[in-house]
Amino acid sequence: MDLVKSIRYPEEVYALLKYKFGGCQAVISKNDLKNESPQLRKCYEYLNKTSRSFAAVIQALDRELRHAVCIFYLVLRALDTVEDDMTIPLEVKVPLLRSFYTKLQEPDWCFMDSKEKDKIVLEDFSTISHEFRKLAPLYQEVISDICCKMGDGMTVFLEGHVDSKKQWDEYCHYVAGLVGIGLSRLFSASGLEDSIVGQDTRLANSMGLFLQKTNIIRDYLEDIEQGREFWPKEVWSKYANKLSDFADPANRRAALSCLNDLVTNALHHVPDVLLYMSRIKNQSVFNFCAIPQVMAIGTLERCYNNPGVFTGVVKIRKGEAVRMMMYATSLEGVKAIMYHFTAQILHSIPSTDPSQNITRRCCHQVLERSCTDKDYTSSGQFFPLYVSCSMMLAAIMWQYWTSVENIYHGYFGMES
Ligand code: D61
Ligand code: MG
């Protein structure tokens, strides 16, 4: 019940209503598939089935890029499904990850033995590879190259744990930094962006690292429950003997210290993100890049010093997400959002936190670079009672409406 959750935040109620009544069209346009082949339509169906976070922004890309990025996503989602599937024996998994990019050239190749939720992209890989081979050769080269490098890199981390901070960056480079690098090369190849975007791999890598680290931080509990450890040992071993100790409420203080340490580590990527964003010229590419990044800073802020990370899922409200999304359409807007959440983190640093000085320094650095005239701070005003009541009525109608419609696709944790 998104409206009710946002009832105390007038700006969010406004954003939700504006979004619902067509404001979303300004940010997310509809992808017209009437004239496309049945295979390509299937690919978009798989995209919408497998990605809550990226389906909408990919479909809002300008046409010359949209299909390439959609296929790029599906190919890597298929590869990631192999990586994530704990039921595939290592002697099958390792050679498969290494040779995965060669399957792009095999029209009939598919994989029917996955038990993962997104197995459909492996079972019907021939539809995806068919559309891959119809892309411009330049796009094919980028996708195949990234797929090859990612598959190789994934085999290094199959034991399911990460030791040093350097290895954390390495793992995130393979699974997300390479995506940023590949996307940037696609942007430049399309002619929509300057060649510098595709050439500066350090910045493109940071775009991916910021997203992946945020996911890893947020997904602590889910990963632990599935026997995976993506928090780097070099960091957690300062605060506990076992990573799983943090799930025990008795270790709450240590858990929060470790959490805040990692949030600070992730925050270091924000200056790179801002520099990267400052080079983007095309509006659809800008939205595509900016929206996931602002969701990530919002999620990081919500996670910072939050014991909820160790007991469940920490999410941003849909109203908050929609408000951010509508704000993140210009560099000044992105800066204002980054500034706002970084200031929030700065204000909530506990005086007992072991990383407090590094966190403070890092926050100040980000604040300096995201300084802008625009302001994202909410008014903090509360509605008078009669407005709240009208809102409730609207909310009940809304609930009815969405249950009939039921076609919503959203970003990080904003499903209806
Ligand atoms: C601009 C815009 C989007 C960007 C970007 C720059 C830079 C990097 C990324 C997107 C990638 C961010 C990945 C963050 C989410 N993490 C995952 O999905 C994990 O899997 C990583 C390996 C597969 C990556 C597939 C992917 C993701 C997003 C894309 C894309 C490809 C292609 C184009 C556009 C966006 C995570 O998966 C969670 C899960 O399976 O549910 C995991 O296994 O760790
Ligand atoms: Mg994975």
Tab-separated table of C-alpha atoms and ligand atoms in Angstrom:
chain	number	residue	atom	x	y	z
A	1	MET	CA	0.000	0.000	0.000
A	2	ASP	CA	2.391	2.604	-1.329
A	3	LEU	CA	0.296	5.716	-0.710
A	4	VAL	CA	-0.332	4.832	2.924
A	5	LYS	CA	3.389	4.245	3.512
A	6	SER	CA	4.069	7.697	2.082
A	7	ILE	CA	1.171	9.462	3.800
A	8	ARG	CA	3.463	11.420	6.086
A	9	TYR	CA	5.591	12.622	3.174
A	10	PRO	CA	3.629	15.121	1.033
A	11	GLU	CA	6.293	15.241	-1.688
A	12	GLU	CA	6.074	11.470	-2.088
A	13	VAL	CA	2.288	11.456	-2.284
A	14	TYR	CA	2.544	14.126	-4.956
A	15	ALA	CA	5.195	12.109	-6.824
A	16	LEU	CA	3.137	8.898	-6.651
A	17	LEU	CA	-0.007	10.613	-7.928
A	18	LYS	CA	1.843	12.435	-10.690
A	19	TYR	CA	3.527	9.168	-11.693
A	20	LYS	CA	0.231	7.288	-11.689
A	21	PHE	CA	-1.530	9.930	-13.764
A	22	GLY	CA	0.975	9.797	-16.577
A	23	GLY	CA	3.958	11.640	-15.157
A	24	CYS	CA	5.946	8.450	-15.661
A	25	GLN	CA	5.717	8.927	-19.419
A	26	ALA	CA	8.041	11.895	-19.071
A	27	VAL	CA	10.755	9.623	-17.673
A	28	ILE	CA	9.838	6.174	-18.922
A	29	SER	CA	8.401	6.070	-22.432
A	30	LYS	CA	6.684	3.023	-23.859
A	31	ASN	CA	8.574	0.647	-26.047
A	32	ASP	CA	6.647	0.098	-29.269
A	33	LEU	CA	7.074	-3.519	-30.367
A	34	LYS	CA	4.245	-3.677	-32.938
A	35	ASN	CA	6.618	-3.894	-35.883
A	36	GLU	CA	9.262	-6.145	-34.314
A	37	SER	CA	9.904	-9.855	-34.885
A	38	PRO	CA	8.310	-12.455	-32.568
A	39	GLN	CA	11.804	-13.396	-31.268
A	40	LEU	CA	12.611	-9.825	-30.300
A	41	ARG	CA	9.255	-9.479	-28.572
A	42	LYS	CA	10.074	-12.630	-26.617
A	43	CYS	CA	13.368	-11.048	-25.557
A	44	TYR	CA	11.515	-8.049	-24.122
A	45	GLU	CA	9.120	-10.428	-22.398
A	46	TYR	CA	12.138	-12.114	-20.732
A	47	LEU	CA	13.597	-8.726	-19.823
A	48	ASN	CA	10.377	-7.750	-18.058
A	49	LYS	CA	10.215	-11.144	-16.339
A	50	THR	CA	13.787	-11.161	-15.051
A	51	SER	CA	14.570	-7.556	-14.123
A	52	ARG	CA	12.694	-5.440	-11.620
A	53	SER	CA	15.495	-2.875	-11.549
A	54	PHE	CA	16.433	-2.365	-15.180
A	55	ALA	CA	13.511	-3.357	-17.435
A	56	ALA	CA	11.852	0.069	-17.459
A	57	VAL	CA	15.013	2.148	-17.952
A	58	ILE	CA	16.300	-0.124	-20.731
A	59	GLN	CA	12.989	0.147	-22.616
A	60	ALA	CA	13.123	3.932	-22.345
A	61	LEU	CA	16.467	4.088	-24.202
A	62	ASP	CA	16.521	5.613	-27.675
A	63	ARG	CA	15.889	3.028	-30.358
A	64	GLU	CA	19.438	2.671	-31.711
A	65	LEU	CA	20.602	1.432	-28.304
A	66	ARG	CA	17.539	-0.213	-26.822
A	67	HIS	CA	17.767	-3.645	-28.471
A	68	ALA	CA	21.532	-3.943	-27.974
A	69	VAL	CA	21.246	-3.153	-24.250
A	70	CYS	CA	18.272	-5.510	-23.872
A	71	ILE	CA	20.238	-8.381	-25.457
A	72	PHE	CA	23.335	-7.438	-23.439
A	73	TYR	CA	21.249	-7.685	-20.277
A	74	LEU	CA	19.711	-11.075	-21.200
A	75	VAL	CA	23.049	-12.636	-22.185
A	76	LEU	CA	24.641	-11.581	-18.891
A	77	ARG	CA	21.565	-12.560	-16.899
A	78	ALA	CA	21.888	-16.038	-18.437
A	79	LEU	CA	25.576	-16.166	-17.497
A	80	ASP	CA	24.779	-14.951	-13.966
A	81	THR	CA	22.076	-17.613	-13.648
A	82	VAL	CA	24.758	-20.251	-14.257
A	83	GLU	CA	27.015	-18.570	-11.665
A	84	ASP	CA	24.265	-18.328	-9.038
A	85	ASP	CA	22.929	-21.887	-9.470
A	86	MET	CA	24.274	-23.936	-6.556
A	87	THR	CA	22.808	-27.147	-8.029
A	88	ILE	CA	25.188	-27.158	-11.025
A	89	PRO	CA	28.306	-29.216	-10.127
A	90	LEU	CA	31.588	-27.286	-10.395
A	91	GLU	CA	32.979	-29.617	-13.081
A	92	VAL	CA	30.040	-28.562	-15.270
A	93	LYS	CA	29.870	-24.943	-14.117
A	94	VAL	CA	33.503	-23.881	-14.620
A	95	PRO	CA	33.841	-24.950	-18.276
A	96	LEU	CA	30.360	-23.561	-18.988
A	97	LEU	CA	31.190	-20.108	-17.557
A	98	ARG	CA	34.480	-20.056	-19.506
A	99	SER	CA	32.942	-21.054	-22.830
A	100	PHE	CA	29.658	-19.221	-22.399
A	101	TYR	CA	30.458	-16.459	-24.916
A	102	THR	CA	30.996	-19.095	-27.646
A	103	LYS	CA	27.337	-20.196	-27.227
A	104	LEU	CA	26.334	-16.876	-28.774
A	105	GLN	CA	27.427	-18.378	-32.110
A	106	GLU	CA	25.587	-21.704	-31.658
A	107	PRO	CA	22.002	-21.242	-32.932
A	108	ASP	CA	20.603	-24.271	-31.082
A	109	TRP	CA	22.452	-24.041	-27.788
A	110	CYS	CA	20.389	-23.997	-24.611
A	111	PHE	CA	20.709	-25.218	-21.020
A	112	MET	CA	17.825	-27.108	-19.427
A	113	ASP	CA	19.313	-28.114	-16.037
A	114	SER	CA	19.062	-24.893	-14.043
A	115	LYS	CA	16.873	-24.617	-10.963
A	116	GLU	CA	17.173	-20.818	-10.650
A	117	LYS	CA	14.210	-18.432	-10.835
A	118	ASP	CA	15.480	-16.880	-14.086
A	119	LYS	CA	16.218	-20.254	-15.792
A	120	ILE	CA	13.980	-19.250	-18.725
A	121	VAL	CA	16.837	-17.222	-20.255
A	122	LEU	CA	18.986	-20.393	-20.339
A	123	GLU	CA	16.189	-22.662	-21.533
A	124	ASP	CA	15.323	-20.340	-24.412
A	125	PHE	CA	18.849	-19.035	-25.020
A	126	SER	CA	18.481	-19.736	-28.756
A	127	THR	CA	15.931	-16.920	-29.063
A	128	ILE	CA	18.359	-14.537	-27.328
A	129	SER	CA	21.389	-15.629	-29.362
A	130	HIS	CA	19.328	-15.334	-32.555
A	131	GLU	CA	18.620	-11.673	-31.777
A	132	PHE	CA	22.255	-11.189	-30.698
A	133	ARG	CA	23.486	-12.215	-34.164
A	134	LYS	CA	21.154	-9.661	-35.751
A	135	LEU	CA	22.815	-6.753	-33.906
A	136	ALA	CA	25.385	-4.479	-35.589
A	137	PRO	CA	28.829	-6.203	-35.571
A	138	LEU	CA	30.260	-3.485	-33.308
A	139	TYR	CA	27.602	-4.193	-30.663
A	140	GLN	CA	28.153	-7.948	-31.004
A	141	GLU	CA	31.883	-7.545	-30.384
A	142	VAL	CA	31.352	-5.557	-27.175
A	143	ILE	CA	28.771	-7.979	-25.763
A	144	SER	CA	30.800	-11.072	-26.638
A	145	ASP	CA	34.016	-9.572	-25.191
A	146	ILE	CA	32.362	-8.614	-21.879
A	147	CYS	CA	30.640	-11.995	-21.646
A	148	CYS	CA	34.007	-13.738	-22.138
A	149	LYS	CA	35.745	-11.652	-19.461
A	150	MET	CA	32.877	-11.941	-16.974
A	151	GLY	CA	32.639	-15.717	-17.352
A	152	ASP	CA	36.375	-16.053	-16.731
A	153	GLY	CA	36.273	-13.763	-13.700
A	154	MET	CA	33.310	-15.557	-12.146
A	155	THR	CA	35.237	-18.842	-11.967
A	156	VAL	CA	37.735	-17.217	-9.560
A	157	PHE	CA	35.054	-16.648	-6.898
A	158	LEU	CA	33.037	-19.857	-7.006
A	159	GLU	CA	33.917	-20.983	-3.448
A	160	GLY	CA	31.452	-18.290	-2.398
A	161	HIS	CA	33.587	-15.942	-0.330
A	162	VAL	CA	35.672	-12.809	-0.774
A	163	ASP	CA	38.820	-12.181	1.301
A	164	SER	CA	40.445	-8.770	0.888
A	165	LYS	CA	38.952	-5.399	0.002
A	166	LYS	CA	40.978	-5.611	-3.215
A	167	GLN	CA	39.255	-8.913	-4.015
A	168	TRP	CA	35.883	-7.300	-3.246
A	169	ASP	CA	36.623	-4.682	-5.914
A	170	GLU	CA	37.780	-7.480	-8.228
A	171	TYR	CA	34.623	-9.549	-7.789
A	172	CYS	CA	32.424	-6.479	-8.274
A	173	HIS	CA	34.475	-5.564	-11.342
A	174	TYR	CA	33.734	-8.923	-12.946
A	175	VAL	CA	29.997	-8.984	-12.254
A	176	ALA	CA	29.107	-5.261	-12.481
A	177	GLY	CA	32.114	-3.098	-13.410
A	178	LEU	CA	32.394	-4.968	-16.709
A	179	VAL	CA	28.707	-4.230	-17.340
A	180	GLY	CA	29.443	-0.522	-16.885
A	181	ILE	CA	32.429	-0.790	-19.230
A	182	GLY	CA	30.423	-2.692	-21.863
A	183	LEU	CA	27.476	-0.288	-21.662
A	184	SER	CA	29.775	2.714	-22.024
A	185	ARG	CA	31.321	1.193	-25.137
A	186	LEU	CA	27.819	0.606	-26.532
A	187	PHE	CA	26.876	4.249	-25.804
A	188	SER	CA	29.918	5.501	-27.706
A	189	ALA	CA	29.449	2.993	-30.530
A	190	SER	CA	25.866	4.196	-31.005
A	191	GLY	CA	27.099	7.732	-31.572
A	192	LEU	CA	24.781	8.998	-28.832
A	193	GLU	CA	27.770	9.677	-26.550
A	194	ASP	CA	31.336	10.911	-27.044
A	195	SER	CA	34.113	8.358	-27.403
A	196	ILE	CA	35.580	9.378	-24.009
A	197	VAL	CA	32.607	7.679	-22.271
A	198	GLY	CA	33.588	4.309	-23.735
A	199	GLN	CA	37.316	4.869	-23.274
A	200	ASP	CA	37.410	5.874	-19.602
A	201	THR	CA	37.028	2.389	-18.150
A	202	ARG	CA	37.903	3.499	-14.603
A	203	LEU	CA	34.790	5.672	-14.326
A	204	ALA	CA	32.577	3.105	-16.081
A	205	ASN	CA	33.836	0.479	-13.631
A	206	SER	CA	32.939	2.702	-10.671
A	207	MET	CA	29.349	2.980	-11.941
A	208	GLY	CA	29.015	-0.791	-11.644
A	209	LEU	CA	30.913	-1.097	-8.350
A	210	PHE	CA	28.648	1.419	-6.642
A	211	LEU	CA	25.526	-0.551	-7.661
A	212	GLN	CA	26.927	-3.996	-6.882
A	213	LYS	CA	28.396	-3.060	-3.495
A	214	THR	CA	25.071	-1.504	-2.486
A	215	ASN	CA	23.285	-4.739	-3.434
A	216	ILE	CA	25.801	-6.868	-1.548
A	217	ILE	CA	25.476	-4.690	1.569
A	218	ARG	CA	21.668	-4.736	1.446
A	219	ASP	CA	21.423	-8.481	0.700
A	220	TYR	CA	23.461	-9.627	3.740
A	221	LEU	CA	20.714	-11.806	5.218
A	222	GLU	CA	19.469	-13.318	1.962
A	223	ASP	CA	23.004	-14.301	0.922
A	224	ILE	CA	23.882	-15.757	4.347
A	225	GLU	CA	20.699	-17.837	4.286
A	226	GLN	CA	21.755	-19.248	0.891
A	227	GLY	CA	25.296	-20.043	2.024
A	228	ARG	CA	26.985	-17.179	0.168
A	229	GLU	CA	29.389	-14.649	1.657
A	230	PHE	CA	29.975	-11.514	-0.367
A	231	TRP	CA	31.028	-9.230	2.494
A	232	PRO	CA	34.866	-9.118	2.392
A	233	LYS	CA	36.587	-11.000	5.216
A	234	GLU	CA	39.248	-8.296	5.636
A	235	VAL	CA	36.457	-5.998	6.851
A	236	TRP	CA	34.103	-8.308	8.808
A	237	SER	CA	36.982	-10.069	10.613
A	238	LYS	CA	37.662	-6.762	12.411
A	239	TYR	CA	34.277	-7.119	14.087
A	240	ALA	CA	33.455	-10.860	14.307
A	241	ASN	CA	34.814	-14.407	14.020
A	242	LYS	CA	32.190	-15.526	11.503
A	243	LEU	CA	30.215	-13.425	9.032
A	244	SER	CA	27.017	-15.169	10.124
A	245	ASP	CA	27.543	-13.897	13.707
A	246	PHE	CA	26.022	-10.575	12.627
A	247	ALA	CA	22.607	-12.233	12.267
A	248	ASP	CA	22.607	-12.825	16.046
A	249	PRO	CA	21.067	-9.787	17.820
A	250	ALA	CA	23.625	-10.249	20.620
A	251	ASN	CA	26.280	-8.966	18.163
A	252	ARG	CA	24.312	-5.969	16.997
A	253	ARG	CA	26.966	-3.389	17.816
A	254	ALA	CA	29.690	-5.244	15.911
A	255	ALA	CA	27.294	-5.854	13.047
A	256	LEU	CA	26.506	-2.133	12.728
A	257	SER	CA	30.208	-1.210	12.865
A	258	CYS	CA	30.921	-3.579	9.985
A	259	LEU	CA	27.895	-2.357	8.048
A	260	ASN	CA	28.956	1.277	8.423
A	261	ASP	CA	32.518	0.378	7.389
A	262	LEU	CA	31.215	-1.139	4.131
A	263	VAL	CA	28.753	1.686	3.417
A	264	THR	CA	31.719	4.073	3.709
A	265	ASN	CA	33.708	1.920	1.293
A	266	ALA	CA	30.853	2.086	-1.262
A	267	LEU	CA	30.436	5.841	-0.782
A	268	HIS	CA	33.967	6.348	-2.110
A	269	HIS	CA	32.684	5.626	-5.631
A	270	VAL	CA	30.254	8.556	-5.679
A	271	PRO	CA	32.727	11.208	-6.960
A	272	ASP	CA	33.471	8.938	-9.972
A	273	VAL	CA	29.753	8.456	-10.536
A	274	LEU	CA	29.203	12.231	-10.629
A	275	LEU	CA	32.073	12.765	-13.051
A	276	TYR	CA	30.763	9.985	-15.291
A	277	MET	CA	27.260	11.485	-15.251
A	278	SER	CA	28.632	14.923	-16.143
A	279	ARG	CA	29.839	13.532	-19.480
A	280	ILE	CA	26.503	12.046	-20.563
A	281	LYS	CA	24.685	14.101	-23.211
A	282	ASN	CA	21.769	12.009	-24.453
A	283	GLN	CA	18.677	12.304	-22.229
A	284	SER	CA	17.617	8.644	-22.486
A	285	VAL	CA	21.148	7.461	-21.685
A	286	PHE	CA	21.287	9.945	-18.813
A	287	ASN	CA	18.074	8.604	-17.233
A	288	PHE	CA	19.161	5.018	-17.813
A	289	CYS	CA	22.433	5.648	-15.958
A	290	ALA	CA	21.189	8.048	-13.276
A	291	ILE	CA	18.122	6.209	-11.995
A	292	PRO	CA	19.938	3.079	-10.738
A	293	GLN	CA	22.639	5.266	-9.135
A	294	VAL	CA	20.197	7.446	-7.174
A	295	MET	CA	18.285	4.348	-6.050
A	296	ALA	CA	21.620	3.023	-4.804
A	297	ILE	CA	22.495	6.116	-2.745
A	298	GLY	CA	18.960	6.070	-1.299
A	299	THR	CA	19.359	2.402	-0.401
A	300	LEU	CA	22.814	2.988	1.124
A	301	GLU	CA	21.483	5.787	3.286
A	302	ARG	CA	18.597	3.580	4.403
A	303	CYS	CA	21.068	0.782	5.258
A	304	TYR	CA	23.580	2.974	7.123
A	305	ASN	CA	23.585	2.103	10.833
A	306	ASN	CA	20.308	0.213	10.334
A	307	PRO	CA	19.922	-3.071	12.284
A	308	GLY	CA	17.135	-3.991	9.843
A	309	VAL	CA	19.844	-5.152	7.391
A	310	PHE	CA	20.482	-8.120	9.736
A	311	THR	CA	16.861	-9.091	10.285
A	312	GLY	CA	15.153	-8.619	6.922
A	313	VAL	CA	15.069	-6.614	3.714
A	314	VAL	CA	15.762	-2.885	3.843
A	315	LYS	CA	13.864	-1.087	1.101
A	316	ILE	CA	13.098	2.437	0.035
A	317	ARG	CA	9.425	3.357	-0.172
A	318	LYS	CA	7.931	3.355	-3.662
A	319	GLY	CA	6.954	6.986	-3.153
A	320	GLU	CA	10.570	7.806	-2.387
A	321	ALA	CA	11.794	5.860	-5.427
A	322	VAL	CA	9.325	7.564	-7.762
A	323	ARG	CA	10.232	10.988	-6.415
A	324	MET	CA	13.948	10.299	-6.941
A	325	MET	CA	13.367	8.931	-10.422
A	326	MET	CA	11.534	12.076	-11.500
A	327	TYR	CA	14.282	14.229	-10.005
A	328	ALA	CA	17.188	12.312	-11.544
A	329	THR	CA	16.738	13.636	-15.077
A	330	SER	CA	19.439	16.307	-14.914
A	331	LEU	CA	22.958	16.544	-13.534
A	332	GLU	CA	21.814	19.146	-11.007
A	333	GLY	CA	18.997	16.839	-9.888
A	334	VAL	CA	21.379	13.890	-9.466
A	335	LYS	CA	23.784	16.075	-7.507
A	336	ALA	CA	20.960	17.304	-5.266
A	337	ILE	CA	19.909	13.711	-4.502
A	338	MET	CA	23.492	12.601	-3.806
A	339	TYR	CA	23.979	15.671	-1.595
A	340	HIS	CA	20.779	15.043	0.332
A	341	PHE	CA	21.457	11.387	1.192
A	342	THR	CA	25.135	11.982	1.943
A	343	ALA	CA	24.183	14.779	4.353
A	344	GLN	CA	21.712	12.360	5.992
A	345	ILE	CA	24.479	9.794	6.480
A	346	LEU	CA	26.810	12.474	7.834
A	347	HIS	CA	24.196	13.466	10.409
A	348	SER	CA	23.600	9.915	11.572
A	349	ILE	CA	27.210	8.876	12.219
A	350	PRO	CA	27.256	7.434	15.768
A	351	SER	CA	29.876	9.023	18.036
A	352	THR	CA	31.040	5.500	18.923
A	353	ASP	CA	31.492	4.223	15.372
A	354	PRO	CA	35.020	2.905	14.636
A	355	SER	CA	34.944	4.252	11.039
A	356	GLN	CA	33.423	7.622	11.969
A	357	ASN	CA	36.427	9.712	10.874
A	358	ILE	CA	36.775	8.046	7.477
A	359	THR	CA	33.011	8.219	6.974
A	360	ARG	CA	32.977	11.904	7.856
A	361	ARG	CA	35.861	12.698	5.515
A	362	CYS	CA	34.273	10.750	2.667
A	363	CYS	CA	30.876	12.431	3.187
A	364	HIS	CA	32.506	15.879	3.091
A	365	GLN	CA	34.253	14.965	-0.159
A	366	VAL	CA	30.973	13.910	-1.740
A	367	LEU	CA	29.146	17.011	-0.433
A	368	GLU	CA	31.806	19.223	-1.989
A	369	ARG	CA	31.403	17.607	-5.405
A	370	SER	CA	27.625	17.461	-5.343
A	371	CYS	CA	27.103	21.058	-4.284
A	372	THR	CA	24.270	22.591	-6.321
A	373	ASP	CA	21.488	25.201	-6.145
A	374	LYS	CA	18.828	22.529	-6.442
A	375	ASP	CA	17.437	21.111	-3.218
A	376	TYR	CA	16.054	17.615	-2.717
A	377	THR	CA	15.218	17.968	0.980
A	378	SER	CA	11.543	17.339	1.701
A	379	SER	CA	9.534	20.009	3.487
A	380	GLY	CA	8.964	17.750	6.499
A	381	GLN	CA	5.485	19.274	6.801
A	382	PHE	CA	2.674	17.007	7.866
A	383	PHE	CA	-0.750	17.003	6.275
A	384	PRO	CA	-3.743	18.309	8.216
A	385	LEU	CA	-6.153	15.528	9.155
A	386	TYR	CA	-8.741	16.215	6.456
A	387	VAL	CA	-6.083	15.951	3.771
A	388	SER	CA	-4.881	12.650	5.206
A	389	CYS	CA	-8.477	11.351	5.118
A	390	SER	CA	-8.939	12.316	1.476
A	391	MET	CA	-5.618	10.645	0.806
A	392	MET	CA	-6.893	7.476	2.486
A	393	LEU	CA	-9.928	7.479	0.228
A	394	ALA	CA	-7.721	7.977	-2.811
A	395	ALA	CA	-5.512	5.181	-1.503
A	396	ILE	CA	-8.407	2.722	-1.296
A	397	MET	CA	-9.403	3.569	-4.873
A	398	TRP	CA	-5.785	3.214	-5.852
A	399	GLN	CA	-5.577	-0.258	-4.321
A	400	TYR	CA	-8.612	-1.330	-6.348
A	401	TRP	CA	-7.140	0.150	-9.476
A	402	THR	CA	-3.747	-1.504	-9.164
A	403	SER	CA	-5.275	-4.885	-8.372
A	404	VAL	CA	-7.190	-4.676	-11.638
A	405	GLU	CA	-4.286	-3.335	-13.613
A	406	ASN	CA	-1.454	-5.294	-12.053
A	407	ILE	CA	1.204	-4.554	-14.646
A	408	TYR	CA	3.627	-2.588	-12.611
A	409	HIS	CA	7.370	-2.945	-13.185
A	410	GLY	CA	9.675	-1.033	-10.896
A	411	TYR	CA	13.110	-0.336	-9.569
A	412	PHE	CA	15.005	-1.558	-6.524
A	413	GLY	CA	12.406	-2.785	-4.077
A	414	MET	CA	9.506	-0.731	-5.314
A	415	GLU	CA	7.132	-3.478	-6.440
A	416	SER	CA	3.485	-2.766	-5.630
B	1	D61	C1	24.691	2.373	-16.118
B	1	D61	C2	23.458	1.756	-16.081
B	1	D61	C3	23.322	0.488	-15.586
B	1	D61	C4	24.419	-0.194	-15.100
B	1	D61	C5	25.672	0.433	-15.128
B	1	D61	C6	25.785	1.724	-15.638
B	1	D61	C7	26.788	-0.239	-14.644
B	1	D61	C8	26.654	-1.500	-14.176
B	1	D61	C9	25.436	-2.131	-14.127
B	1	D61	C10	24.322	-1.479	-14.598
B	1	D61	C11	25.346	-3.517	-13.613
B	1	D61	C12	24.865	-3.478	-12.203
B	1	D61	C13	24.667	-4.799	-11.597
B	1	D61	C14	23.969	-4.592	-10.268
B	1	D61	C15	22.954	-5.656	-10.002
B	1	D61	N1	23.637	-6.887	-9.751
B	1	D61	C16	23.297	-8.035	-10.347
B	1	D61	O1	22.393	-8.114	-11.134
B	1	D61	C17	24.137	-9.226	-9.938
B	1	D61	O2	24.532	-9.961	-11.062
B	1	D61	C18	25.650	-9.410	-11.723
B	1	D61	C19	25.989	-10.221	-12.986
B	1	D61	C20	24.950	-10.050	-14.082
B	1	D61	C21	24.798	-8.629	-14.500
B	1	D61	C22	23.624	-8.523	-15.385
B	1	D61	C23	23.244	-7.105	-15.754
B	1	D61	C24	22.667	-6.270	-14.820
B	1	D61	C25	22.241	-5.006	-15.172
B	1	D61	C26	22.378	-4.574	-16.488
B	1	D61	C27	22.972	-5.432	-17.432
B	1	D61	C28	23.408	-6.690	-17.045
B	1	D61	C29	23.064	-5.008	-18.761
B	1	D61	C30	22.571	-3.802	-19.149
B	1	D61	C31	21.982	-2.942	-18.213
B	1	D61	C32	21.899	-3.319	-16.900
B	1	D61	C33	23.363	-10.071	-8.948
B	1	D61	O3	22.188	-10.553	-9.487
B	1	D61	C34	21.156	-10.617	-8.547
B	1	D61	C35	20.171	-11.620	-8.987
B	1	D61	O4	20.546	-12.556	-9.731
B	1	D61	O5	19.013	-11.505	-8.600
B	1	D61	C36	24.290	-11.152	-8.448
B	1	D61	O6	24.139	-12.318	-8.792
B	1	D61	O7	25.171	-10.749	-7.674
B	2	MG	MG	25.623	-13.725	-9.501
